Coordinates of C-alpha atoms in Angstrom, one line a residue:
Chain A
M522 CA -99.1 108.2 -18.4
L523 CA -101.0 110.8 -16.3
N524 CA -98.5 110.1 -13.5
N525 CA -95.7 111.0 -15.8
I526 CA -97.3 114.3 -16.9
Y527 CA -97.8 115.1 -13.3
M528 CA -94.2 114.5 -12.5
I529 CA -93.0 116.6 -15.4
A530 CA -95.3 119.4 -14.3
I531 CA -93.9 119.3 -10.7
I532 CA -90.3 119.4 -12.1
F533 CA -91.3 122.3 -14.4
A534 CA -92.8 124.2 -11.5
K535 CA -89.7 123.6 -9.4
A536 CA -87.5 124.9 -12.2
I537 CA -89.6 128.0 -12.6
A538 CA -89.5 128.6 -8.9
I539 CA -85.7 128.4 -8.9
V540 CA -85.4 130.7 -11.9
I541 CA -87.6 133.3 -10.3
G542 CA -85.7 133.0 -7.0
L543 CA -82.5 133.3 -8.8
I544 CA -83.6 136.4 -10.7
I545 CA -84.6 138.0 -7.4
M546 CA -81.3 137.1 -5.9
V547 CA -79.4 138.6 -8.8
L548 CA -81.4 141.8 -8.7
L549 CA -80.8 142.1 -5.0
L550 CA -77.1 141.3 -5.5
T551 CA -76.6 144.1 -8.1
Y552 CA -78.2 146.5 -5.7
L553 CA -76.3 145.3 -2.7
E554 CA -73.0 145.2 -4.6
R555 CA -73.2 148.9 -5.3
K556 CA -74.5 149.6 -1.8
V557 CA -71.8 147.6 0.0
I558 CA -68.9 148.8 -2.1
G559 CA -70.3 152.3 -1.7
Y560 CA -70.4 151.9 2.1
M561 CA -66.8 150.6 2.1
H562 CA -65.8 153.7 0.1
V563 CA -67.6 155.9 2.8
R564 CA -70.2 156.7 0.2
I565 CA -73.9 155.9 0.4
G566 CA -74.4 154.3 -3.0
P567 CA -77.6 154.4 -5.1
N568 CA -80.4 156.0 -3.2
R569 CA -82.6 157.9 -5.8
V570 CA -84.8 155.3 -7.4
G571 CA -87.5 154.2 -5.0
P572 CA -87.1 154.1 -1.2
R573 CA -83.3 154.1 -0.4
G574 CA -82.6 153.1 -4.0
W575 CA -84.3 149.7 -3.7
L576 CA -85.8 150.0 -7.2
Q577 CA -82.4 150.7 -8.8
P578 CA -82.0 147.2 -10.2
V579 CA -85.5 147.4 -11.7
A580 CA -84.6 150.6 -13.4
D581 CA -81.4 149.0 -14.7
T582 CA -83.3 146.0 -16.1
I583 CA -85.8 148.2 -17.9
K584 CA -82.9 150.2 -19.4
L585 CA -81.0 147.1 -20.6
I586 CA -84.2 145.5 -22.1
T587 CA -85.2 148.7 -24.0
K588 CA -81.7 149.4 -25.3
E589 CA -80.8 148.6 -28.9
I590 CA -78.9 145.4 -29.6
I591 CA -75.9 146.3 -31.8
I592 CA -74.5 143.5 -33.8
P593 CA -71.1 144.4 -35.3
T594 CA -71.0 143.8 -39.1
A595 CA -67.7 141.9 -38.9
S596 CA -69.1 139.5 -36.3
N597 CA -70.4 136.1 -36.8
R598 CA -74.1 136.9 -36.2
F599 CA -75.3 133.4 -35.2
L600 CA -72.5 132.7 -32.7
F601 CA -72.7 136.3 -31.5
V602 CA -76.3 135.9 -30.4
L603 CA -75.7 132.3 -29.3
A604 CA -72.9 133.0 -26.9
P605 CA -74.9 134.9 -24.2
A606 CA -77.6 132.2 -24.4
I607 CA -75.0 129.6 -23.6
S608 CA -73.6 131.6 -20.7
F609 CA -77.1 132.2 -19.4
G610 CA -78.2 128.6 -19.9
T611 CA -75.2 127.0 -18.2
A612 CA -75.6 129.5 -15.3
L613 CA -79.2 128.2 -14.8
I614 CA -79.0 124.4 -15.4
A615 CA -76.4 123.8 -12.7
W616 CA -79.1 124.7 -10.1
A617 CA -80.9 121.5 -11.0
V618 CA -78.9 119.4 -8.5
I619 CA -78.6 122.0 -5.7
P620 CA -80.7 120.8 -2.7
F621 CA -82.3 123.5 -0.6
D622 CA -83.3 121.2 2.2
Q623 CA -83.6 117.5 2.8
G624 CA -85.3 116.2 -0.4
V625 CA -86.0 119.7 -1.8
V626 CA -84.2 119.4 -5.1
V627 CA -85.1 119.3 -8.8
A628 CA -82.9 116.3 -9.7
N629 CA -81.6 114.1 -6.9
I630 CA -78.9 112.4 -9.0
N631 CA -76.0 110.4 -7.7
A632 CA -73.2 112.2 -9.5
G633 CA -74.4 115.7 -8.5
I634 CA -70.9 117.1 -7.9
L635 CA -69.6 115.7 -11.1
Y636 CA -72.6 117.3 -12.9
V637 CA -71.9 120.7 -11.4
L638 CA -68.2 120.4 -12.3
A639 CA -69.1 119.6 -15.9
I640 CA -71.7 122.4 -16.2
S641 CA -69.4 125.1 -14.7
S642 CA -66.7 124.1 -17.2
L643 CA -69.3 124.5 -20.0
G644 CA -69.8 128.1 -18.9
V645 CA -66.5 129.1 -20.4
Y646 CA -67.7 128.2 -23.9
G647 CA -70.2 131.1 -23.8
I648 CA -67.3 133.5 -23.0
M649 CA -65.0 132.0 -25.6
I650 CA -67.6 132.0 -28.3
A651 CA -68.5 135.6 -27.4
G652 CA -64.9 136.7 -27.7
W653 CA -64.4 135.0 -31.0
A654 CA -67.7 135.9 -32.6
S655 CA -67.3 139.6 -31.8
N656 CA -64.3 139.7 -34.1
S657 CA -62.7 142.4 -32.0
K658 CA -59.2 142.1 -30.5
Y659 CA -60.2 143.2 -27.0
S660 CA -63.0 140.6 -26.9
L661 CA -60.6 137.9 -28.2
F662 CA -58.0 138.8 -25.6
G663 CA -60.6 138.8 -22.8
S664 CA -62.0 135.4 -23.9
L665 CA -58.5 133.9 -24.2
R666 CA -57.7 135.0 -20.7
A667 CA -61.0 133.7 -19.4
A668 CA -60.4 130.4 -21.0
A669 CA -56.9 130.0 -19.6
Q670 CA -58.0 131.1 -16.2
S671 CA -61.0 128.8 -16.1
I672 CA -59.0 125.8 -17.2
S673 CA -56.3 126.4 -14.6
Y674 CA -58.6 126.9 -11.7
E675 CA -60.9 124.1 -12.7
I676 CA -58.2 121.6 -11.9
A677 CA -57.7 123.0 -8.4
M678 CA -61.4 123.1 -7.9
G679 CA -61.7 119.5 -9.1
F680 CA -59.1 118.4 -6.6
A681 CA -60.8 120.3 -3.8
L682 CA -64.0 118.4 -4.7
I683 CA -62.2 115.1 -4.7
G684 CA -61.3 115.8 -1.1
V685 CA -64.9 116.4 -0.2
M686 CA -65.9 113.3 -2.1
M687 CA -63.4 111.2 -0.2
A688 CA -64.5 112.6 3.1
A689 CA -68.2 112.1 2.4
G690 CA -67.9 108.9 0.4
S691 CA -70.5 110.2 -2.1
L692 CA -71.0 112.4 -5.1
N693 CA -74.6 113.2 -4.1
F694 CA -75.1 116.7 -2.6
Q695 CA -77.6 115.5 0.0
A696 CA -75.3 112.7 1.1
V697 CA -72.4 115.2 1.4
V698 CA -74.5 117.5 3.6
M699 CA -75.9 114.7 5.7
A700 CA -72.3 113.5 6.3
Q701 CA -71.6 116.8 8.0
Q702 CA -74.3 116.4 10.7
G703 CA -73.4 117.6 14.1
G704 CA -72.9 121.3 14.2
F705 CA -70.4 124.0 13.3
W706 CA -67.2 122.0 14.2
H707 CA -68.4 118.9 12.3
W708 CA -68.7 120.7 9.0
Y709 CA -66.0 120.0 6.4
W710 CA -64.5 123.4 6.4
L711 CA -62.3 122.5 9.4
P712 CA -60.7 119.1 8.3
L713 CA -60.6 120.3 4.7
L714 CA -59.5 123.9 5.5
P715 CA -56.9 124.1 2.8
L716 CA -59.3 122.7 0.3
F717 CA -62.0 125.0 1.5
M718 CA -59.8 128.0 1.0
V719 CA -58.6 126.7 -2.4
Y720 CA -62.2 126.1 -3.5
W721 CA -63.3 129.5 -2.4
I722 CA -60.5 131.4 -4.1
S723 CA -60.8 129.2 -7.2
G724 CA -64.6 130.0 -7.2
V725 CA -63.8 133.7 -7.2
A726 CA -61.4 133.2 -10.0
E727 CA -63.9 130.9 -11.9
T728 CA -66.6 133.5 -11.9
N729 CA -64.1 136.1 -13.1
R730 CA -64.7 138.4 -10.2
L731 CA -62.2 140.8 -8.7
P732 CA -59.4 140.4 -7.9
F733 CA -59.3 137.8 -10.7
D734 CA -61.4 139.7 -13.3
V735 CA -58.6 140.0 -15.9
A736 CA -61.1 138.6 -18.5
E737 CA -63.1 141.8 -18.2
G738 CA -60.2 144.0 -17.2
E739 CA -62.0 147.3 -18.0
S740 CA -58.8 149.3 -17.5
E741 CA -56.8 147.3 -20.2
L742 CA -59.3 145.5 -22.3
V743 CA -62.2 148.0 -22.2
G744 CA -64.7 145.3 -21.1
G745 CA -63.1 142.0 -22.2
F746 CA -65.2 139.5 -23.9
H747 CA -68.4 141.6 -23.7
V748 CA -67.0 144.8 -25.3
E749 CA -69.3 144.5 -28.3
Y750 CA -72.4 143.4 -26.5
S751 CA -75.3 145.8 -25.7
G752 CA -78.9 145.7 -24.5
V753 CA -80.3 142.3 -23.7
T754 CA -77.3 140.3 -24.8
F755 CA -75.2 142.2 -22.3
A756 CA -77.8 141.7 -19.7
L757 CA -77.6 137.9 -20.2
F758 CA -73.9 137.9 -19.6
F759 CA -74.4 140.1 -16.6
F760 CA -77.1 137.8 -15.2
A761 CA -74.9 134.7 -15.9
E762 CA -72.0 136.2 -14.0
Y763 CA -74.1 137.0 -10.9
A764 CA -76.0 133.7 -11.1
N765 CA -72.6 132.0 -11.1
M766 CA -71.6 133.9 -8.0
V767 CA -74.7 132.7 -6.2
L768 CA -74.0 129.2 -7.5
I769 CA -70.4 129.1 -6.2
S770 CA -71.6 130.5 -2.9
A771 CA -74.3 127.8 -2.7
L772 CA -71.9 125.0 -3.6
I773 CA -69.3 126.1 -1.0
S774 CA -72.1 126.3 1.6
L775 CA -73.2 122.8 0.7
L776 CA -69.8 121.2 0.5
F777 CA -68.0 122.8 3.3
L778 CA -70.5 124.6 5.6
G779 CA -73.1 122.0 6.1
G780 CA -75.7 123.3 3.6
W781 CA -79.1 123.6 5.3
L782 CA -77.8 122.2 8.7
S783 CA -78.0 124.4 11.7
P784 CA -74.6 125.5 13.1
F785 CA -75.9 124.8 16.7
Q786 CA -76.5 121.1 16.3
S787 CA -75.3 119.0 19.2
I788 CA -74.9 122.1 21.5
P789 CA -77.3 121.6 24.4
Y790 CA -80.2 124.0 24.7
V791 CA -79.0 126.3 21.9
E792 CA -79.9 123.6 19.5
F793 CA -83.5 123.7 20.5
W794 CA -83.8 127.5 20.6
F795 CA -82.9 127.5 16.9
A796 CA -84.8 124.3 16.0
W797 CA -87.7 126.3 14.5
V798 CA -85.4 127.9 11.8
P799 CA -86.1 126.1 8.5
G800 CA -83.2 124.6 6.7
P801 CA -83.3 126.8 3.6
V802 CA -82.9 129.9 5.8
W803 CA -79.6 128.5 7.1
L804 CA -78.5 127.9 3.6
L805 CA -79.5 131.4 2.6
I806 CA -77.6 132.9 5.5
K807 CA -74.5 130.9 4.4
I808 CA -74.9 131.9 0.8
S809 CA -75.3 135.5 1.8
F810 CA -72.1 135.4 3.8
F811 CA -70.1 134.3 0.8
L812 CA -71.8 136.8 -1.5
Y813 CA -70.9 139.5 0.9
C814 CA -67.3 138.3 0.8
Y815 CA -67.4 138.5 -3.0
L816 CA -68.3 142.2 -2.6
W817 CA -65.9 142.7 0.2
F818 CA -63.0 141.3 -2.0
R819 CA -64.0 143.6 -4.8
A820 CA -63.9 146.6 -2.6
T821 CA -60.6 145.7 -1.1
F822 CA -58.2 144.1 -3.6
P823 CA -56.6 145.4 -6.7
R824 CA -56.6 143.1 -9.8
F825 CA -53.9 140.4 -9.8
R826 CA -51.3 140.5 -12.5
Y827 CA -52.0 137.8 -15.1
D828 CA -48.8 135.8 -14.5
Q829 CA -49.5 135.9 -10.7
I830 CA -53.0 134.4 -11.3
M831 CA -51.4 131.6 -13.3
R832 CA -48.7 131.0 -10.7
L833 CA -51.3 130.9 -7.9
G834 CA -53.4 128.4 -9.8
W835 CA -50.7 126.0 -11.0
K836 CA -47.8 126.3 -8.6
V837 CA -49.7 126.9 -5.3
F838 CA -53.2 125.5 -5.4
I839 CA -52.7 122.3 -7.3
P840 CA -49.7 121.0 -5.2
L841 CA -51.6 122.1 -2.0
T842 CA -54.7 120.2 -2.9
L843 CA -52.7 117.1 -3.9
I844 CA -51.0 117.1 -0.6
W845 CA -54.2 117.5 1.3
I846 CA -55.9 114.8 -0.6
I847 CA -53.3 112.4 0.7
V848 CA -53.8 113.7 4.3
I849 CA -57.6 113.2 3.9
A850 CA -57.0 109.7 2.6
F851 CA -55.1 108.8 5.8
A852 CA -57.7 110.6 8.0
V853 CA -60.5 108.7 6.4
Q854 CA -58.7 105.4 6.5
L855 CA -57.8 105.9 10.2
K856 CA -61.3 107.1 11.0
I857 CA -60.1 110.3 12.7
G858 CA -63.1 111.8 14.5
P859 CA -65.4 113.5 14.7
W860 CA -65.5 114.0 11.0
F861 CA -64.6 110.6 9.6
A862 CA -65.5 108.4 12.6
S863 CA -68.5 106.9 10.9
G864 CA -67.0 106.9 7.4
Chain B
M549 CA -38.0 134.8 -2.4
R550 CA -34.5 136.1 -2.3
A551 CA -31.6 133.8 -1.5
D552 CA -30.0 136.0 1.1
K553 CA -32.9 135.8 3.4
N554 CA -32.4 133.7 6.5
M555 CA -34.5 130.7 7.5
I556 CA -36.8 132.5 10.0
Q557 CA -37.7 135.3 7.6
R558 CA -38.6 132.8 4.9
L559 CA -40.7 130.8 7.3
T560 CA -42.6 133.8 8.6
Q561 CA -43.2 134.8 5.0
Y562 CA -44.6 131.4 4.2
I563 CA -46.9 131.5 7.2
K564 CA -48.0 135.0 6.3
S565 CA -48.8 134.2 2.8
F566 CA -50.6 130.9 3.6
S567 CA -52.6 132.4 6.4
F568 CA -53.7 135.3 4.0
W569 CA -52.4 137.7 6.6
D570 CA -52.0 140.7 4.2
F571 CA -55.4 140.0 2.7
L572 CA -57.0 140.0 6.1
V573 CA -55.3 143.3 7.0
G574 CA -56.7 144.8 3.8
M575 CA -60.2 143.4 4.4
K576 CA -60.1 144.8 8.0
V577 CA -59.5 148.3 6.6
T578 CA -62.4 148.1 4.2
G579 CA -64.6 146.3 6.7
S580 CA -64.1 149.0 9.3
Y581 CA -65.0 151.7 6.7
F582 CA -68.2 149.9 6.0
W583 CA -69.5 150.9 9.5
K584 CA -68.2 154.5 9.5
K585 CA -70.4 157.5 9.1
K586 CA -70.8 158.3 5.4
I587 CA -69.4 161.6 4.3
T588 CA -71.4 162.0 1.1
I589 CA -73.1 165.3 0.6
Q590 CA -76.2 164.8 -1.5
Y591 CA -75.8 167.7 -3.8
P592 CA -79.1 169.2 -4.9
E593 CA -80.4 169.0 -1.4
E594 CA -77.2 169.7 0.5
S595 CA -74.1 171.6 -0.4
T596 CA -70.7 172.3 0.8
P597 CA -70.0 175.7 2.4
V598 CA -69.0 178.4 -0.2
S599 CA -66.3 181.0 0.4
P600 CA -67.4 184.6 0.2
R601 CA -64.6 185.0 -2.3
F602 CA -65.9 182.3 -4.6
R603 CA -66.1 183.6 -8.1
G604 CA -69.3 182.4 -9.7
I605 CA -71.8 183.9 -12.1
H606 CA -71.7 187.6 -12.7
A607 CA -74.2 190.2 -11.6
L608 CA -74.7 194.0 -11.9
R609 CA -75.6 195.8 -8.7
R610 CA -77.9 198.7 -8.0
Y611 CA -77.8 201.4 -5.3
P612 CA -80.4 201.0 -2.5
N613 CA -82.5 203.6 -4.3
G614 CA -82.7 201.4 -7.3
E615 CA -80.3 203.3 -9.5
E616 CA -77.8 201.3 -11.5
R617 CA -74.3 201.6 -10.1
C618 CA -72.6 201.1 -13.5
I619 CA -71.3 204.4 -14.9
A620 CA -70.0 202.9 -18.2
C621 CA -66.4 203.7 -17.5
K622 CA -65.5 200.5 -19.4
L623 CA -62.6 199.7 -17.1
C624 CA -63.8 196.1 -16.8
E625 CA -64.0 195.8 -20.6
A626 CA -60.4 197.1 -20.8
V627 CA -59.1 194.8 -18.1
C628 CA -60.9 191.7 -19.1
P629 CA -58.1 189.2 -20.3
A630 CA -60.5 187.0 -22.2
L631 CA -62.3 189.9 -23.9
A632 CA -65.6 188.5 -22.6
I633 CA -67.2 191.9 -21.8
K634 CA -68.8 194.2 -24.5
I635 CA -70.1 197.6 -23.5
E636 CA -71.8 200.4 -25.4
A637 CA -72.8 203.6 -23.7
E638 CA -74.4 207.0 -24.2
P639 CA -75.8 209.8 -22.0
Y640 CA -79.4 209.1 -21.0
A641 CA -82.3 211.7 -21.1
D642 CA -81.6 212.6 -17.4
G643 CA -78.0 213.6 -18.4
L644 CA -76.3 210.7 -16.7
R645 CA -74.0 208.3 -18.5
R646 CA -75.3 204.8 -18.6
T647 CA -74.6 201.6 -20.6
T648 CA -77.0 200.8 -23.4
L649 CA -75.4 197.4 -23.9
Y650 CA -73.6 195.4 -21.3
E651 CA -72.9 191.8 -22.4
I652 CA -70.7 189.1 -20.8
D653 CA -70.0 185.9 -22.8
L654 CA -69.9 183.1 -20.3
F655 CA -68.0 180.9 -22.7
K656 CA -65.1 183.4 -22.9
C657 CA -65.1 184.4 -19.3
I658 CA -62.4 182.8 -17.2
Y659 CA -63.8 183.9 -13.8
C660 CA -60.6 185.7 -12.9
G661 CA -62.5 188.5 -11.1
L662 CA -60.4 191.3 -12.6
C663 CA -63.6 193.1 -13.7
E664 CA -64.8 193.2 -10.1
E665 CA -61.4 194.5 -8.9
S666 CA -61.3 197.2 -11.5
C667 CA -64.8 198.5 -11.0
P668 CA -64.7 201.9 -9.2
V669 CA -68.3 201.7 -8.1
D670 CA -68.7 198.0 -7.3
A671 CA -71.2 197.5 -10.0
I672 CA -70.0 194.3 -11.7
V673 CA -69.5 191.5 -9.2
L674 CA -68.9 187.8 -9.2
T675 CA -71.5 186.1 -7.0
N676 CA -70.9 182.9 -5.2
M677 CA -73.4 181.0 -7.4
G678 CA -71.3 178.3 -9.1
D679 CA -74.1 176.1 -10.2
Y680 CA -75.9 177.4 -13.2
H681 CA -76.4 175.9 -16.6
I682 CA -77.0 176.9 -20.2
E683 CA -79.8 175.1 -22.1
Q684 CA -80.0 176.9 -25.4
R685 CA -77.5 178.4 -27.8
G686 CA -77.2 182.1 -27.1
E687 CA -78.0 181.8 -23.4
N688 CA -74.2 182.0 -22.7
I689 CA -74.5 185.7 -23.4
L690 CA -75.5 187.5 -20.2
T691 CA -77.3 190.7 -21.3
K692 CA -77.6 193.7 -19.1
E693 CA -81.2 192.8 -18.1
K694 CA -80.1 189.3 -17.0
L695 CA -77.1 190.7 -15.1
L696 CA -79.3 193.2 -13.3
A697 CA -81.9 190.5 -12.5
I698 CA -79.2 188.3 -11.0
G699 CA -78.0 191.3 -9.0
D700 CA -81.5 192.0 -7.7
Q701 CA -82.1 188.4 -6.9
Y702 CA -78.9 187.8 -4.9
E703 CA -78.3 191.3 -3.6
V704 CA -78.5 190.2 0.1
Q705 CA -75.9 187.5 -0.4
I706 CA -73.7 189.7 -2.5
A707 CA -73.7 192.5 0.1
K708 CA -73.0 190.0 2.9
D709 CA -70.0 188.4 1.0
R710 CA -68.6 191.9 0.3
A711 CA -69.0 192.9 4.0
E712 CA -67.3 189.7 5.2
D713 CA -64.3 190.2 2.9
K714 CA -64.1 194.0 3.2
A715 CA -61.1 194.0 5.5
Y716 CA -58.9 192.2 3.0
R717 CA -59.7 194.2 -0.1

């Protein structure tokens, strides 16, 4: 009995630690987003609040928390308030199975990849309910677009994950990472390159970020599904979007870039120079790279037209992943090294 | 994909689109700008150079001995296309003609500079101060005292701008 309570307390502490870490990541990300995009526009971005603008996200948080929550009279009040909670919750619970190092994970379950796939599909409910409950045409359009987009890209994402699953022979994240032992060229991004690209682009589309942010589409839909939201309810959507960005970056780092493994494994001498770097730091570097790419895409590409997004999802990604799954099947069966030699 | 394209063109297009060539070119552009020197001018602390001909807020000037230049000829009032200037005048105790009321409505003024051009004694001028604001209702009316105060405050700058632009007037 006492042992059980102790275990629950440990899990609770881990969850709190992840949530706090995630909040810090999101705050930093909102700051860096404006800073990076500003730099790419040859501007300097926010620099007034605190030294070099570092306290800007804190100021924004205070602003969003103290603002009035406006609930439209025509809306469904219960669902209107529930929707951001669903978005927020699903953005957080997927982190339960993300390992940060060998054995450092809240729930080391066998079907981790499946769990993440399920949870990331649930996230779209928050957006759909928000759009419907707002009882506004812009919100509804935004949520319909988000739903169609998420469903289309989920399939390609799922197929990309099947490729990883076949290569690693497991649905457990730790097993997938350990199967990529052996340095930069042994990671799955190389043999699964098409799946890696498909997963990355689908991930950008899945989180409704530019150039796939038609669900928000501020130029045609005002703000998409969160037009009617203000104050804390808006902040929850905002947090969920950024937490999902971090999540997709973490997933892609784990599945295709060797998670917490050092890129210098199996290179003589260099391997030992970097042996002191702890695993989570490597993971953080990889996550940061993908987050930077998110911001880079946003600064570079205009929004896709809606039919182009659908064409890309259904007519390019799904056939591509299907073909590569067959290729991977042969590679695994024939034990083509160095990736599948042991498999 | 048009049908009249030959095989090689189609192939190169396929390779281009599957290698994200155009995307990488675009990202190279933004990526290179990331490292460039930033051209932002941080306004309240820094400002862009202002032309001596810039037409900002108005001012009434004085002669070096402190005497008002304005002789109440009302040419500016007559020429003003926006009817923003209102002048009343009468002879003072010393026998000279002076304005008793000289008001410019900043909301009506279109900053055309015709008042300055028409003035025979260079009394009303447009300074190069473009950044001023109005906080209270009624502050948009620049009274004679305010105009003279602005003139006294920026006389050095006003004289410098006039000297720089003298050859072209």
